[in-house]
CSV table of C-alpha atoms and ligand atoms in Angstrom, one decimal:
chain,number,residue,atom,x,y,z
A,2,MET,CA,0.0,0.0,0.0
A,3,ALA,CA,1.4,3.4,-1.0
A,4,GLU,CA,1.8,5.8,1.9
A,5,THR,CA,-0.5,8.8,1.8
A,6,ILE,CA,0.2,12.3,3.0
A,7,GLN,CA,-2.7,14.3,4.4
A,8,VAL,CA,-2.4,18.0,3.6
A,9,THR,CA,-4.3,20.1,6.1
A,10,ASN,CA,-5.4,23.7,6.4
A,11,PRO,CA,-3.6,25.0,9.5
A,12,ALA,CA,-6.3,27.6,10.1
A,13,THR,CA,-9.1,25.0,10.5
A,14,GLY,CA,-7.4,21.6,10.8
A,15,GLU,CA,-9.4,20.4,7.8
A,16,VAL,CA,-7.9,18.0,5.3
A,17,ILE,CA,-7.5,19.8,2.0
A,18,LYS,CA,-6.1,16.8,0.0
A,19,GLU,CA,-4.5,13.4,0.4
A,20,ILE,CA,-1.6,12.8,-1.8
A,21,GLN,CA,0.4,9.6,-2.5
A,22,ALA,CA,4.0,9.4,-1.3
A,23,ASP,CA,6.4,8.1,-4.0
A,24,SER,CA,7.8,4.7,-3.2
A,25,LYS,CA,11.6,4.3,-2.9
A,26,GLU,CA,11.6,2.6,-6.3
A,27,GLU,CA,9.7,5.5,-7.9
A,28,ILE,CA,12.1,8.1,-6.3
A,29,LYS,CA,15.1,6.1,-7.6
A,30,GLN,CA,13.5,6.0,-11.0
A,31,LYS,CA,12.9,9.8,-11.0
A,32,LEU,CA,16.6,10.3,-10.0
A,33,GLU,CA,17.7,8.2,-12.8
A,34,ASN,CA,15.5,10.0,-15.3
A,35,GLY,CA,16.8,13.4,-14.1
A,36,HIS,CA,20.4,12.1,-14.4
A,37,LYS,CA,19.8,10.7,-17.9
A,38,PHE,CA,18.1,13.8,-19.1
A,39,PHE,CA,21.0,16.0,-17.9
A,40,LYS,CA,23.0,15.5,-21.1
A,41,GLU,CA,20.1,16.7,-23.3
A,42,TRP,CA,19.1,19.6,-21.0
A,43,SER,CA,22.6,20.9,-20.5
A,44,ASN,CA,23.0,21.0,-24.3
A,45,VAL,CA,19.9,23.3,-24.8
A,46,ASN,CA,21.5,26.7,-25.4
A,47,ALA,CA,21.4,29.3,-22.7
A,48,HIS,CA,19.1,31.7,-24.6
A,49,LYS,CA,16.5,28.9,-25.1
A,50,ARG,CA,16.7,27.9,-21.4
A,51,ALA,CA,16.2,31.6,-20.6
A,52,ARG,CA,13.1,31.8,-22.8
A,53,LEU,CA,11.6,28.7,-21.2
A,54,LEU,CA,12.1,30.1,-17.8
A,55,GLN,CA,10.5,33.4,-18.9
A,56,LYS,CA,7.5,31.4,-20.1
A,57,TRP,CA,7.3,29.6,-16.8
A,58,SER,CA,7.3,32.9,-15.0
A,59,GLN,CA,4.5,34.2,-17.3
A,60,LYS,CA,2.4,31.0,-16.6
A,61,VAL,CA,2.9,31.5,-12.8
A,62,ARG,CA,1.7,35.1,-13.1
A,63,GLN,CA,-1.3,34.0,-15.1
A,64,HIS,CA,-2.2,31.6,-12.2
A,65,LYS,CA,-1.3,34.0,-9.5
A,66,ASP,CA,-4.6,33.9,-7.7
A,67,GLU,CA,-4.9,30.1,-7.9
A,68,LEU,CA,-1.4,29.7,-6.5
A,69,ALA,CA,-1.8,32.3,-3.7
A,70,GLU,CA,-5.0,30.6,-2.6
A,71,LEU,CA,-3.2,27.2,-2.5
A,72,ILE,CA,-0.4,28.7,-0.4
A,73,THR,CA,-2.9,30.3,2.1
A,74,LYS,CA,-4.8,27.0,2.3
A,75,GLU,CA,-1.9,24.8,3.1
A,76,ASN,CA,0.4,27.2,4.9
A,77,GLY,CA,-2.1,29.6,6.5
A,78,LYS,CA,-0.4,32.9,5.7
A,79,PRO,CA,-2.7,35.9,4.9
A,80,LEU,CA,-3.8,35.9,1.2
A,81,LYS,CA,-2.0,39.2,0.5
A,82,GLU,CA,1.3,37.7,1.8
A,83,ALA,CA,0.7,34.6,-0.4
A,84,GLN,CA,0.1,36.8,-3.4
A,85,GLY,CA,3.4,38.6,-2.6
A,86,GLU,CA,5.1,35.2,-2.4
A,87,VAL,CA,3.9,34.2,-5.8
A,88,LEU,CA,5.4,37.4,-7.3
A,89,TYR,CA,8.6,37.0,-5.2
A,90,SER,CA,8.9,33.5,-6.8
A,91,CYS,CA,8.5,35.0,-10.3
A,92,ALA,CA,11.2,37.5,-9.5
A,93,TYR,CA,13.7,34.7,-8.9
A,94,ILE,CA,12.6,32.9,-12.1
A,95,ASP,CA,13.0,36.2,-14.1
A,96,TRP,CA,16.3,37.0,-12.5
A,97,PHE,CA,17.8,33.6,-13.3
A,98,ALA,CA,16.4,33.5,-16.8
A,99,GLU,CA,18.6,36.5,-17.4
A,100,GLU,CA,21.6,35.0,-15.5
A,101,ALA,CA,21.5,32.0,-17.8
A,102,LYS,CA,22.8,34.2,-20.6
A,103,ARG,CA,25.7,35.5,-18.4
A,104,ILE,CA,27.5,32.3,-17.4
A,105,TYR,CA,31.0,33.5,-18.5
A,106,GLY,CA,34.3,31.7,-18.6
A,107,ARG,CA,37.6,33.5,-19.0
A,108,THR,CA,41.1,33.3,-20.5
A,109,ILE,CA,44.1,33.6,-18.3
A,110,PRO,CA,47.2,35.5,-19.5
A,111,THR,CA,49.7,32.7,-20.2
A,112,HIS,CA,53.1,32.3,-18.5
A,113,MET,CA,54.6,30.5,-21.6
A,114,GLU,CA,54.4,31.4,-25.2
A,115,SER,CA,53.5,27.8,-26.1
A,116,LYS,CA,50.5,27.7,-23.8
A,117,ARG,CA,46.9,29.0,-23.8
A,118,LEU,CA,44.9,28.9,-20.5
A,119,ILE,CA,41.1,28.8,-20.6
A,120,VAL,CA,38.4,28.6,-17.9
A,121,THR,CA,34.9,27.4,-18.7
A,122,LYS,CA,31.8,26.8,-16.6
A,123,GLU,CA,29.5,23.9,-16.8
A,124,PRO,CA,26.4,22.7,-14.9
A,125,VAL,CA,27.0,20.4,-11.9
A,126,GLY,CA,24.5,17.8,-13.0
A,127,LEU,CA,21.3,16.6,-11.3
A,128,VAL,CA,20.3,18.9,-8.4
A,129,ALA,CA,18.1,17.6,-5.6
A,130,ALA,CA,16.3,20.1,-3.4
A,131,ILE,CA,14.4,19.9,-0.1
A,132,THR,CA,12.2,22.9,0.5
A,133,PRO,CA,10.4,24.2,3.6
A,134,TRP,CA,6.7,24.9,4.4
A,135,ASN,CA,7.1,28.5,5.4
A,136,PHE,CA,7.7,29.8,1.8
A,137,PRO,CA,6.6,26.7,-0.2
A,138,ALA,CA,6.7,28.5,-3.6
A,139,ALA,CA,9.5,31.0,-3.3
A,140,MET,CA,12.1,28.7,-1.7
A,141,MET,CA,11.4,26.2,-4.5
A,142,ALA,CA,11.7,28.8,-7.2
A,143,ARG,CA,14.9,30.2,-5.9
A,144,LYS,CA,16.5,26.8,-6.2
A,145,ALA,CA,14.8,25.5,-9.4
A,146,ALA,CA,15.4,28.6,-11.4
A,147,PRO,CA,19.2,28.9,-11.0
A,148,ALA,CA,19.6,25.1,-11.5
A,149,LEU,CA,17.6,25.1,-14.7
A,150,ALA,CA,19.3,28.3,-15.9
A,151,ALA,CA,22.7,26.8,-15.3
A,152,GLY,CA,21.7,23.7,-17.4
A,153,CYS,CA,21.2,21.3,-14.4
A,154,THR,CA,18.3,19.0,-14.1
A,155,PHE,CA,16.3,19.4,-10.9
A,156,ILE,CA,14.2,17.3,-8.5
A,157,VAL,CA,12.5,18.7,-5.4
A,158,LYS,CA,10.9,17.2,-2.4
A,159,PRO,CA,8.5,19.9,-1.1
A,160,ALA,CA,7.6,20.0,2.7
A,161,SER,CA,5.0,17.4,3.5
A,162,GLU,CA,2.9,20.2,5.2
A,163,THR,CA,2.8,22.2,2.0
A,164,PRO,CA,3.4,20.1,-1.1
A,165,LEU,CA,0.5,21.4,-3.2
A,166,SER,CA,1.7,24.8,-4.3
A,167,GLY,CA,5.2,23.5,-5.2
A,168,MET,CA,3.6,20.6,-7.2
A,169,ARG,CA,1.4,23.1,-9.1
A,170,PHE,CA,4.5,25.4,-9.8
A,171,ILE,CA,6.2,22.4,-11.4
A,172,GLU,CA,3.2,21.4,-13.4
A,173,LEU,CA,3.2,25.0,-14.7
A,174,ALA,CA,6.9,24.7,-15.6
A,175,HIS,CA,5.9,21.7,-17.8
A,176,GLU,CA,3.0,23.6,-19.3
A,177,ALA,CA,5.6,26.3,-20.2
A,178,GLY,CA,7.6,23.8,-22.2
A,179,ILE,CA,10.3,22.8,-19.7
A,180,PRO,CA,10.7,19.0,-20.2
A,181,GLU,CA,9.3,16.8,-17.5
A,182,ASP,CA,12.6,15.1,-16.8
A,183,ALA,CA,14.3,18.5,-16.4
A,184,VAL,CA,12.2,19.5,-13.5
A,185,GLN,CA,10.5,16.9,-11.3
A,186,TYR,CA,9.0,16.5,-7.8
A,187,VAL,CA,8.7,13.7,-5.3
A,188,ASN,CA,6.7,13.3,-2.2
A,189,GLY,CA,7.5,11.3,0.9
A,190,ARG,CA,8.9,11.3,4.4
A,191,GLY,CA,11.8,13.8,4.8
A,192,SER,CA,14.3,11.3,6.3
A,193,VAL,CA,13.5,8.7,3.6
A,194,VAL,CA,13.8,11.1,0.7
A,195,GLY,CA,16.8,12.8,2.2
A,196,ASP,CA,18.7,9.5,2.5
A,197,LEU,CA,17.8,8.6,-1.1
A,198,PHE,CA,18.9,12.0,-2.4
A,199,THR,CA,22.2,12.0,-0.4
A,200,SER,CA,23.1,8.4,-1.2
A,201,SER,CA,22.3,8.6,-4.9
A,202,GLU,CA,25.3,8.6,-7.2
A,203,TYR,CA,23.1,10.5,-9.8
A,204,VAL,CA,22.7,13.6,-7.6
A,205,ARG,CA,25.6,16.0,-7.8
A,206,LYS,CA,24.2,18.7,-5.6
A,207,ILE,CA,21.9,19.0,-2.6
A,208,THR,CA,20.2,22.3,-1.8
A,209,PHE,CA,18.1,22.6,1.3
A,210,THR,CA,16.2,25.2,3.3
A,211,GLY,CA,15.2,24.3,6.8
A,212,SER,CA,16.5,23.6,10.3
A,213,THR,CA,20.2,23.5,11.2
A,214,PRO,CA,20.1,20.0,12.6
A,215,VAL,CA,18.6,18.6,9.4
A,216,GLY,CA,21.1,20.6,7.3
A,217,LYS,CA,24.0,19.2,9.3
A,218,SER,CA,22.8,15.7,8.7
A,219,LEU,CA,22.4,16.3,4.9
A,220,ILE,CA,25.9,17.7,4.8
A,221,ARG,CA,27.3,14.7,6.7
A,222,ASN,CA,25.4,12.3,4.4
A,223,SER,CA,26.5,14.1,1.2
A,224,ALA,CA,30.1,13.7,2.2
A,225,GLU,CA,30.1,10.0,1.1
A,226,THR,CA,29.7,11.0,-2.5
A,227,VAL,CA,31.3,14.5,-2.1
A,228,LYS,CA,28.2,16.4,-3.4
A,229,HIS,CA,28.0,20.2,-3.7
A,230,VAL,CA,25.7,21.6,-1.0
A,231,THR,CA,23.9,24.8,-0.5
A,232,MET,CA,22.3,25.2,3.0
A,233,GLU,CA,19.8,27.9,4.1
A,234,LEU,CA,19.4,27.0,7.8
A,235,GLY,CA,18.2,28.5,11.0
A,236,GLY,CA,18.5,32.1,12.1
A,237,HIS,CA,18.2,34.1,15.3
A,238,ALA,CA,18.2,37.6,13.9
A,239,PRO,CA,19.0,40.5,16.2
A,240,LEU,CA,17.4,43.9,15.6
A,241,ILE,CA,19.3,46.8,17.1
A,242,VAL,CA,17.7,50.2,17.7
A,243,ALA,CA,20.4,52.8,18.5
A,244,GLU,CA,19.9,55.9,20.7
A,245,ASP,CA,19.6,58.2,17.7
A,246,ALA,CA,17.2,56.0,15.6
A,247,ASP,CA,14.0,57.2,14.1
A,248,ILE,CA,11.8,55.3,16.5
A,249,ASP,CA,8.6,55.3,14.4
A,250,LEU,CA,10.5,53.9,11.4
A,251,ALA,CA,12.1,51.2,13.7
A,252,VAL,CA,8.7,50.3,15.0
A,253,GLU,CA,7.1,50.1,11.5
A,254,GLN,CA,10.0,48.0,10.2
A,255,THR,CA,10.1,45.7,13.3
A,256,ILE,CA,6.4,44.9,12.7
A,257,SER,CA,7.0,44.0,9.1
A,258,THR,CA,10.1,41.8,9.7
A,259,LYS,CA,8.9,40.3,13.0
A,260,PHE,CA,5.4,39.3,12.0
A,261,ARG,CA,5.8,38.3,8.4
A,262,ASN,CA,4.3,34.8,8.0
A,263,SER,CA,3.3,34.9,11.7
A,264,GLY,CA,7.0,35.1,12.6
A,265,GLN,CA,7.7,31.8,10.9
A,266,THR,CA,10.5,33.2,8.7
A,267,CYS,CA,14.2,32.4,9.0
A,268,VAL,CA,15.1,36.1,8.7
A,269,CYS,CA,12.5,37.3,11.3
A,270,ALA,CA,13.8,39.5,14.0
A,271,ASN,CA,14.1,37.3,17.1
A,272,ARG,CA,16.0,39.5,19.6
A,273,ILE,CA,15.1,43.2,19.7
A,274,ILE,CA,18.0,45.1,21.3
A,275,VAL,CA,17.2,48.7,22.1
A,276,HIS,CA,19.3,51.5,23.7
A,277,GLU,CA,18.2,51.8,27.4
A,278,SER,CA,17.3,55.5,27.0
A,279,ILE,CA,14.5,54.7,24.4
A,280,ALA,CA,13.6,51.1,25.4
A,281,ASP,CA,10.3,52.0,27.1
A,282,GLU,CA,9.2,54.4,24.4
A,283,PHE,CA,10.0,51.8,21.7
A,284,ALA,CA,8.3,49.0,23.6
A,285,ASP,CA,5.1,51.1,24.2
A,286,LYS,CA,4.9,52.1,20.5
A,287,LEU,CA,5.6,48.5,19.3
A,288,ALA,CA,3.0,47.1,21.7
A,289,GLU,CA,0.4,49.7,20.4
A,290,ALA,CA,1.1,48.8,16.8
A,291,THR,CA,1.1,45.1,17.6
A,292,ASN,CA,-2.3,45.3,19.3
A,293,LYS,CA,-3.7,46.6,16.0
A,294,LEU,CA,-2.8,43.5,14.1
A,295,LYS,CA,-5.6,41.1,13.3
A,296,THR,CA,-5.1,37.4,13.9
A,297,GLY,CA,-7.2,34.9,12.0
A,298,ASN,CA,-7.8,32.8,8.9
A,299,GLY,CA,-5.6,34.0,6.1
A,300,PHE,CA,-8.6,34.2,3.8
A,301,GLU,CA,-10.4,36.7,6.0
A,302,GLU,CA,-10.1,40.3,4.9
A,303,GLY,CA,-7.7,42.3,7.0
A,304,THR,CA,-5.9,39.3,8.6
A,305,ASP,CA,-2.3,40.1,9.4
A,306,ILE,CA,-1.3,37.0,11.4
A,307,GLY,CA,-2.3,33.5,10.3
A,308,PRO,CA,-2.1,30.2,12.2
A,309,ILE,CA,1.0,28.5,13.4
A,310,ILE,CA,1.9,25.6,11.1
A,311,ASN,CA,1.4,22.8,13.6
A,312,GLU,CA,1.1,21.7,17.2
A,313,GLN,CA,4.9,21.3,17.6
A,314,GLY,CA,5.5,24.8,16.4
A,315,PHE,CA,2.8,26.2,18.7
A,316,GLU,CA,4.1,24.4,21.8
A,317,LYS,CA,7.6,25.8,21.2
A,318,ILE,CA,6.3,29.3,20.9
A,319,LYS,CA,4.2,29.0,24.1
A,320,GLU,CA,7.1,27.5,26.0
A,321,HIS,CA,9.3,30.5,24.9
A,322,ILE,CA,6.7,33.0,26.1
A,323,GLU,CA,6.0,31.2,29.3
A,324,ASP,CA,9.7,30.7,30.2
A,325,ALA,CA,10.4,34.4,29.6
A,326,VAL,CA,7.4,35.5,31.7
A,327,GLU,CA,8.4,33.1,34.6
A,328,LYS,CA,11.9,34.6,34.5
A,329,GLY,CA,10.6,38.1,34.8
A,330,ALA,CA,9.7,39.4,31.3
A,331,GLU,CA,6.8,41.8,31.2
A,332,VAL,CA,4.0,41.2,28.6
A,333,ALA,CA,3.4,44.4,26.7
A,334,ALA,CA,1.0,42.8,24.1
A,335,GLY,CA,-0.4,39.4,23.4
A,336,GLN,CA,0.3,36.2,25.3
A,337,GLU,CA,-3.1,35.0,24.1
A,338,TYR,CA,-3.8,31.7,22.3
A,339,ASP,CA,-6.6,30.2,20.3
A,340,SER,CA,-6.1,26.5,19.7
A,341,ASP,CA,-7.9,23.3,19.4
A,342,LYS,CA,-5.8,20.1,19.4
A,343,GLU,CA,-8.7,17.9,18.4
A,344,LYS,CA,-9.5,20.0,15.3
A,345,GLY,CA,-5.8,20.8,14.7
A,346,TYR,CA,-5.5,24.6,14.6
A,347,PHE,CA,-3.2,26.8,16.6
A,348,PHE,CA,-3.1,30.6,16.7
A,349,VAL,CA,-0.8,32.8,18.8
A,350,LYS,CA,-1.7,36.5,19.1
A,351,PRO,CA,1.3,38.7,18.3
A,352,THR,CA,3.2,39.2,21.5
A,353,VAL,CA,5.6,41.8,22.8
A,354,LEU,CA,7.8,41.0,25.8
A,355,LYS,CA,9.7,43.7,27.7
A,356,ASN,CA,12.7,43.5,30.1
A,357,VAL,CA,13.9,40.3,28.5
A,358,THR,CA,17.3,39.0,29.9
A,359,PRO,CA,20.0,36.7,28.6
A,360,GLU,CA,19.0,33.6,30.7
A,361,MET,CA,15.6,33.4,29.0
A,362,THR,CA,15.4,30.6,26.3
A,363,ILE,CA,13.9,33.1,23.8
A,364,MET,CA,17.3,34.8,23.7
A,365,HIS,CA,19.1,31.6,22.6
A,366,GLU,CA,16.7,29.7,20.4
A,367,GLU,CA,14.8,30.5,17.3
A,368,THR,CA,11.1,30.9,18.3
A,369,PHE,CA,9.7,30.8,14.8
A,370,GLY,CA,6.5,32.5,15.9
A,371,PRO,CA,5.0,36.0,16.4
A,372,VAL,CA,6.9,37.0,19.6
A,373,ALA,CA,9.0,40.2,19.9
A,374,PRO,CA,11.3,40.0,22.9
A,375,ILE,CA,12.9,43.3,23.9
A,376,THR,CA,16.1,43.7,25.8
A,377,SER,CA,18.2,46.8,26.3
A,378,PHE,CA,21.9,47.9,25.9
A,379,GLN,CA,24.1,50.7,27.1
A,380,SER,CA,26.9,50.9,24.5
A,381,ILE,CA,26.9,50.0,20.9
A,382,GLU,CA,29.8,47.5,21.6
A,383,GLU,CA,27.5,45.8,24.0
A,384,ALA,CA,24.7,45.6,21.4
A,385,VAL,CA,27.1,43.9,19.0
A,386,GLU,CA,28.2,41.5,21.6
A,387,ILE,CA,24.6,40.5,22.4
A,388,ALA,CA,23.8,40.3,18.7
A,389,ASN,CA,26.8,38.1,17.8
A,390,SER,CA,26.4,35.8,20.8
A,391,THR,CA,24.7,33.0,18.8
A,392,PRO,CA,25.9,30.2,16.6
A,393,TYR,CA,23.6,31.6,13.9
A,394,GLY,CA,24.5,34.3,11.4
A,395,LEU,CA,21.7,34.7,8.9
A,396,ALA,CA,20.1,38.2,9.1
A,397,ALA,CA,20.5,41.2,11.4
A,398,TYR,CA,18.8,44.6,11.4
A,399,PHE,CA,19.9,48.0,12.8
A,400,PHE,CA,18.3,51.4,13.1
A,401,THR,CA,20.4,54.4,13.3
A,402,ASN,CA,20.9,57.7,11.5
A,403,ASP,CA,24.5,58.1,12.6
A,404,TYR,CA,26.8,56.9,9.8
A,405,ARG,CA,29.5,56.1,12.3
A,406,THR,CA,27.2,53.8,14.3
A,407,GLY,CA,25.9,52.3,11.0
A,408,THR,CA,29.4,51.7,9.7
A,409,PHE,CA,30.5,50.1,12.9
A,410,LEU,CA,27.5,47.8,12.9
A,411,HIS,CA,28.0,46.9,9.2
A,412,GLU,CA,31.6,45.9,9.9
A,413,ASN,CA,31.1,44.1,13.2
A,414,LEU,CA,27.9,42.1,12.9
A,415,LYS,CA,28.6,38.5,11.8
A,416,PHE,CA,25.5,37.9,9.7
A,417,GLY,CA,25.1,37.3,5.9
A,418,ILE,CA,22.2,39.7,5.4
A,419,LEU,CA,22.0,43.2,7.0
A,420,GLY,CA,19.1,45.6,7.0
A,421,TRP,CA,20.1,49.2,7.9
A,422,ASN,CA,16.9,51.1,8.6
A,423,ASP,CA,15.3,48.3,6.6
A,424,GLY,CA,13.3,45.4,7.8
A,425,GLY,CA,12.9,43.8,4.4
A,426,PRO,CA,16.2,43.3,2.6
A,427,SER,CA,15.3,40.1,0.7
A,428,ALA,CA,15.3,40.5,-3.1
A,429,ALA,CA,15.9,38.1,-6.0
A,430,HIS,CA,18.7,40.3,-7.3
A,431,ALA,CA,20.6,40.2,-4.0
A,432,PRO,CA,22.5,37.4,-2.2
A,433,PHE,CA,20.5,35.6,0.5
A,434,GLY,CA,22.3,33.3,3.0
A,435,GLY,CA,23.9,33.0,6.3
A,436,MET,CA,27.3,32.7,8.1
A,437,LYS,CA,28.2,30.3,10.9
A,438,GLU,CA,25.5,27.6,11.5
A,439,SER,CA,23.0,29.5,9.4
A,440,GLY,CA,24.3,27.9,6.2
A,441,LEU,CA,26.6,27.5,3.3
A,442,GLY,CA,26.4,29.4,0.0
A,443,ARG,CA,24.0,32.1,-1.2
A,444,GLU,CA,20.8,32.2,-3.2
A,445,GLY,CA,19.8,35.0,-5.5
A,446,GLY,CA,21.9,37.8,-6.9
A,447,LEU,CA,25.0,37.3,-8.9
A,448,GLU,CA,26.1,34.7,-6.3
A,449,GLY,CA,23.0,32.6,-6.8
A,450,ILE,CA,23.9,30.7,-10.0
A,451,GLU,CA,27.6,30.0,-9.1
A,452,PRO,CA,26.7,27.1,-6.8
A,453,TYR,CA,25.1,25.2,-9.7
A,454,LEU,CA,28.3,25.4,-11.8
A,455,GLU,CA,31.5,23.6,-12.0
A,456,THR,CA,34.7,25.4,-13.0
A,457,LYS,CA,36.8,23.6,-15.7
A,458,TYR,CA,40.3,24.8,-16.5
A,459,LEU,CA,42.0,23.9,-19.8
A,460,SER,CA,45.7,24.4,-20.4
A,461,ILE,CA,46.7,24.0,-24.1
A,462,GLY,CA,50.3,23.2,-24.7
A,463,GLY,CA,52.6,22.9,-27.7
A,464,TYR,CA,51.3,26.0,-29.5
B,12,SIN,C1,13.1,32.2,4.7
B,12,SIN,O1,12.4,32.3,5.7
B,12,SIN,O2,14.0,31.4,4.6
B,12,SIN,C2,12.9,33.1,3.5
B,12,SIN,C3,12.6,34.5,3.7
B,12,SIN,C4,13.0,35.4,2.6
B,12,SIN,O3,13.3,35.0,1.5
B,12,SIN,O4,12.9,36.6,2.8
């Protein structure tokens, strides 16, 4: 009997669809198909690959409403955020369609008259991706598009919580004319598919977005066949508000970075570090703005905060809030829940915590939920020390109008993505990725296609 996967709506607990998991044999077959088709796809010229990607992006735009509804249904995020995610996905496809035409090699000035030295780039081969439930379309697009643009074939396992939008995206790629064996999906349990991907001799690259522990195990398992890896892992983003900052701007941007996708975003601000002279004013204003946010079903008009993806996520958020409160944090907004284990839905009202101190769990672990913990600092050096005291290094934000403070923070924060007076730095044309245990490699920007390419060096002698 084939295993089935129930996809549920996290806002209601209702089953949206049951899909069949691929068997091990089916997954192996698809890997073999992707490997075999690599030769043909990598020989399609770059301009044709670019045109096919452009057609895919057009198809996605034509189906924007359908795809956004699917995302809201299976992930729960507000419909307007889901629509934004569809367009964000297109931005990656459009960007990499253009990048396909800019995969350049080079010649190296020779050290001997009889020699010529040439460097060329070629696609790595079959790429296997594992994508998360928090941005089921965008995280898939930003892996599939550079892989296909580079001339790699691609296979993805979407998150079992949210497979439907990714599957529909890939069907649209086929409708746009991208051959079926060039871009495929499989469904199944993460550990089973992960093991098949990492142990397969056909797969030359693993790309993953998700938790740091799973990322580490994929890296370990990929070592056996020395595969390329790109890892977008956990984050624990600090957001620093300096003494001179524009407080209203900092509050507005904190709301947008902290509560995007109900706080279930790797680059969400997780530790809000405010100069002691303005900490109360900032907290009051943040609490006031937070109290205006509407929590509910993502399909309801005006919803800002959707459900938490599942019970495990909900329990972790609750634990973080309760641990902080027990250890002395003050609740400035939220700490209210609406959940039904039987039915299977879990909501957390956006929460602001004041007077948060280093011994609280929330200062060390990624909450992945709508909770804004505020702590204070005296000197900018201390703010940097607090911000960097984590094994993660994905995103960091800072608010200051003093160029010296801004420059100091730019140079001293150990994070791959920085937002200076900006809570939304992500863009298809900019590199996204983390330092330390937040990952390896970058997605998007000029950097985003390189991890899908091999460098080949040719030395011609006897000339
Ligand atoms: C993520 O949570 O990993 C993605 C967020 C983004 O692309 O901005």
